[in-house]
Amino acid sequence: CFRLTAASGACLESELLFGVAPWKGRYEHICCTVPQHYAEHFGFLQEADIRFFDRLVEMETTLRAGAAADSAEVANIVGASSPLTNVHAQLNENTGMYEWVFYDSQCE
């Protein structure tokens, strides 16, 4: 599950990224069970309102155009109202491709 900011007492964050907020009621109990194999249904990341991989390509295009990973432009792509603080993007010098790290503040 993709998270942005903490929600007190809730398993999932209050603001979810990549358009997954409408799915919270359906999947919160699954996302909060760790480990949970095969948590989302087949094709979940390709849902029209999520488009996870398409959004990663849009994020890469925006970064290659000169935007910073914590810019409002990148935040808008994933549906965030503020710059991303739990996402790190780095250009791999060897491959020329961007590598993404999504931090989960609840992981130990």
PDB file of C-alpha atoms in Angstrom:
ATOM      1  CA  CYS A   1       0.000   0.000   0.000  1.00  0.00           C
ATOM      2  CA  PHE A   2       1.311   3.421  -0.871  1.00  0.00           C
ATOM      3  CA  ARG A   3       1.263   5.918   1.978  1.00  0.00           C
ATOM      4  CA  LEU A   4       2.069   9.582   2.513  1.00  0.00           C
ATOM      5  CA  THR A   5       1.241  10.857   6.013  1.00  0.00           C
ATOM      6  CA  ALA A   6       0.496   9.088   9.266  1.00  0.00           C
ATOM      7  CA  ALA A   7      -2.997   8.710  10.665  1.00  0.00           C
ATOM      8  CA  SER A   8      -3.234   8.241  14.419  1.00  0.00           C
ATOM      9  CA  GLY A   9      -4.492   4.805  15.418  1.00  0.00           C
ATOM     10  CA  ALA A  10      -5.104   3.668  11.845  1.00  0.00           C
ATOM     11  CA  CYS A  11      -3.198   0.972  10.047  1.00  0.00           C
ATOM     12  CA  LEU A  12      -2.978   2.875   6.776  1.00  0.00           C
ATOM     13  CA  GLU A  13      -1.966   6.471   6.313  1.00  0.00           C
ATOM     14  CA  SER A  14      -4.603   9.179   6.037  1.00  0.00           C
ATOM     15  CA  GLU A  15      -3.461  10.296   2.577  1.00  0.00           C
ATOM     16  CA  LEU A  16      -2.742   7.496   0.113  1.00  0.00           C
ATOM     17  CA  LEU A  17      -0.775   7.892  -3.115  1.00  0.00           C
ATOM     18  CA  PHE A  18      -1.332   6.682  -6.675  1.00  0.00           C
ATOM     19  CA  GLY A  19      -5.134   6.859  -6.540  1.00  0.00           C
ATOM     20  CA  VAL A  20      -5.566   4.002  -4.073  1.00  0.00           C
ATOM     21  CA  ALA A  21      -7.667   5.990  -1.557  1.00  0.00           C
ATOM     22  CA  PRO A  22     -11.023   4.740  -2.952  1.00  0.00           C
ATOM     23  CA  TRP A  23      -9.802   1.167  -2.384  1.00  0.00           C
ATOM     24  CA  LYS A  24      -8.875   1.740   1.285  1.00  0.00           C
ATOM     25  CA  GLY A  25     -12.091   0.307   2.710  1.00  0.00           C
ATOM     26  CA  ARG A  26     -11.769  -2.830   0.637  1.00  0.00           C
ATOM     27  CA  TYR A  27      -8.086  -3.545   1.247  1.00  0.00           C
ATOM     28  CA  GLU A  28      -7.068  -1.964   4.566  1.00  0.00           C
ATOM     29  CA  HIS A  29      -7.473  -5.231   6.464  1.00  0.00           C
ATOM     30  CA  ILE A  30      -5.224  -6.938   3.906  1.00  0.00           C
ATOM     31  CA  CYS A  31      -2.552  -4.247   3.828  1.00  0.00           C
ATOM     32  CA  CYS A  32      -2.357  -4.272   7.616  1.00  0.00           C
ATOM     33  CA  THR A  33      -1.627  -8.006   7.793  1.00  0.00           C
ATOM     34  CA  VAL A  34       2.132  -8.470   7.533  1.00  0.00           C
ATOM     35  CA  PRO A  35       3.356 -10.480   5.785  1.00  0.00           C
ATOM     36  CA  GLN A  36       0.513 -10.664   3.286  1.00  0.00           C
ATOM     37  CA  HIS A  37       1.269 -12.424   0.032  1.00  0.00           C
ATOM     38  CA  TYR A  38      -0.750 -11.537  -3.086  1.00  0.00           C
ATOM     39  CA  ALA A  39      -2.547  -8.717  -1.258  1.00  0.00           C
ATOM     40  CA  GLU A  40      -4.060  -6.954  -4.268  1.00  0.00           C
ATOM     41  CA  HIS A  41      -6.179  -8.615  -6.912  1.00  0.00           C
ATOM     42  CA  PHE A  42      -4.644  -9.410 -10.302  1.00  0.00           C
ATOM     43  CA  GLY A  43      -4.291  -6.233 -12.354  1.00  0.00           C
ATOM     44  CA  PHE A  44      -4.791  -3.926  -9.364  1.00  0.00           C
ATOM     45  CA  LEU A  45      -1.827  -1.711 -10.261  1.00  0.00           C
ATOM     46  CA  GLN A  46      -3.211  -1.248 -13.795  1.00  0.00           C
ATOM     47  CA  GLU A  47      -6.661  -0.040 -12.636  1.00  0.00           C
ATOM     48  CA  ALA A  48      -7.625   3.162 -14.477  1.00  0.00           C
ATOM     49  CA  ASP A  49      -7.560   5.239 -11.283  1.00  0.00           C
ATOM     50  CA  ILE A  50      -4.232   3.797 -10.069  1.00  0.00           C
ATOM     51  CA  ARG A  51      -1.982   3.348 -13.155  1.00  0.00           C
ATOM     52  CA  PHE A  52       1.045   2.738 -10.939  1.00  0.00           C
ATOM     53  CA  PHE A  53       3.557   1.903 -13.659  1.00  0.00           C
ATOM     54  CA  ASP A  54       2.250   4.607 -16.013  1.00  0.00           C
ATOM     55  CA  ARG A  55       2.659   7.142 -13.201  1.00  0.00           C
ATOM     56  CA  LEU A  56       6.244   5.994 -12.593  1.00  0.00           C
ATOM     57  CA  VAL A  57       6.953   6.701 -16.268  1.00  0.00           C
ATOM     58  CA  GLU A  58       5.326  10.141 -15.901  1.00  0.00           C
ATOM     59  CA  MET A  59       7.449  10.774 -12.799  1.00  0.00           C
ATOM     60  CA  GLU A  60      10.602   9.793 -14.690  1.00  0.00           C
ATOM     61  CA  THR A  61       9.718  12.064 -17.620  1.00  0.00           C
ATOM     62  CA  THR A  62       9.165  14.956 -15.205  1.00  0.00           C
ATOM     63  CA  LEU A  63      12.504  14.311 -13.486  1.00  0.00           C
ATOM     64  CA  ARG A  64      14.337  14.099 -16.807  1.00  0.00           C
ATOM     65  CA  ALA A  65      12.804  17.475 -17.707  1.00  0.00           C
ATOM     66  CA  GLY A  66      14.566  18.955 -14.678  1.00  0.00           C
ATOM     67  CA  ALA A  67      12.069  18.745 -11.824  1.00  0.00           C
ATOM     68  CA  ALA A  68      13.240  17.667  -8.369  1.00  0.00           C
ATOM     69  CA  ALA A  69      11.897  14.455  -6.832  1.00  0.00           C
ATOM     70  CA  ASP A  70      10.301  16.477  -4.027  1.00  0.00           C
ATOM     71  CA  SER A  71       8.700  18.994  -6.417  1.00  0.00           C
ATOM     72  CA  ALA A  72       5.008  19.813  -6.686  1.00  0.00           C
ATOM     73  CA  GLU A  73       5.026  18.468 -10.266  1.00  0.00           C
ATOM     74  CA  VAL A  74       6.032  14.985  -9.121  1.00  0.00           C
ATOM     75  CA  ALA A  75       3.632  15.130  -6.170  1.00  0.00           C
ATOM     76  CA  ASN A  76       0.740  15.955  -8.526  1.00  0.00           C
ATOM     77  CA  ILE A  77       1.466  12.897 -10.669  1.00  0.00           C
ATOM     78  CA  VAL A  78       0.936  10.549  -7.716  1.00  0.00           C
ATOM     79  CA  GLY A  79      -2.047  12.480  -6.384  1.00  0.00           C
ATOM     80  CA  ALA A  80      -0.334  14.071  -3.390  1.00  0.00           C
ATOM     81  CA  SER A  81      -1.288  17.526  -2.169  1.00  0.00           C
ATOM     82  CA  SER A  82       2.222  18.248  -0.886  1.00  0.00           C
ATOM     83  CA  PRO A  83       5.775  17.365  -1.939  1.00  0.00           C
ATOM     84  CA  LEU A  84       6.735  13.744  -1.404  1.00  0.00           C
ATOM     85  CA  THR A  85       8.875  13.183   1.663  1.00  0.00           C
ATOM     86  CA  ASN A  86       8.774   9.364   1.771  1.00  0.00           C
ATOM     87  CA  VAL A  87       9.798   8.797  -1.846  1.00  0.00           C
ATOM     88  CA  HIS A  88      13.339   8.934  -3.144  1.00  0.00           C
ATOM     89  CA  ALA A  89      14.339   8.888  -6.817  1.00  0.00           C
ATOM     90  CA  GLN A  90      17.912   8.506  -7.965  1.00  0.00           C
ATOM     91  CA  LEU A  91      19.418   8.293 -11.424  1.00  0.00           C
ATOM     92  CA  ASN A  92      21.595   5.193 -11.710  1.00  0.00           C
ATOM     93  CA  GLU A  93      24.807   6.352 -13.413  1.00  0.00           C
ATOM     94  CA  ASN A  94      25.492   2.864 -14.826  1.00  0.00           C
ATOM     95  CA  THR A  95      22.099   2.178 -16.379  1.00  0.00           C
ATOM     96  CA  GLY A  96      20.781   5.702 -16.987  1.00  0.00           C
ATOM     97  CA  MET A  97      17.490   4.621 -15.376  1.00  0.00           C
ATOM     98  CA  TYR A  98      15.783   6.060 -12.318  1.00  0.00           C
ATOM     99  CA  GLU A  99      15.530   3.925  -9.197  1.00  0.00           C
ATOM    100  CA  TRP A 100      12.641   4.518  -6.803  1.00  0.00           C
ATOM    101  CA  VAL A 101      12.537   3.940  -3.045  1.00  0.00           C
ATOM    102  CA  PHE A 102       9.216   4.234  -1.206  1.00  0.00           C
ATOM    103  CA  TYR A 103       9.789   4.514   2.536  1.00  0.00           C
ATOM    104  CA  ASP A 104       7.268   3.043   4.958  1.00  0.00           C
ATOM    105  CA  SER A 105       7.474   4.771   8.325  1.00  0.00           C
ATOM    106  CA  GLN A 106       5.790   1.802   9.985  1.00  0.00           C
ATOM    107  CA  CYS A 107       8.469  -0.685   8.949  1.00  0.00           C
ATOM    108  CA  GLU A 108      11.105  -1.503  11.515  1.00  0.00           C
TER     109      GLU A 108
END
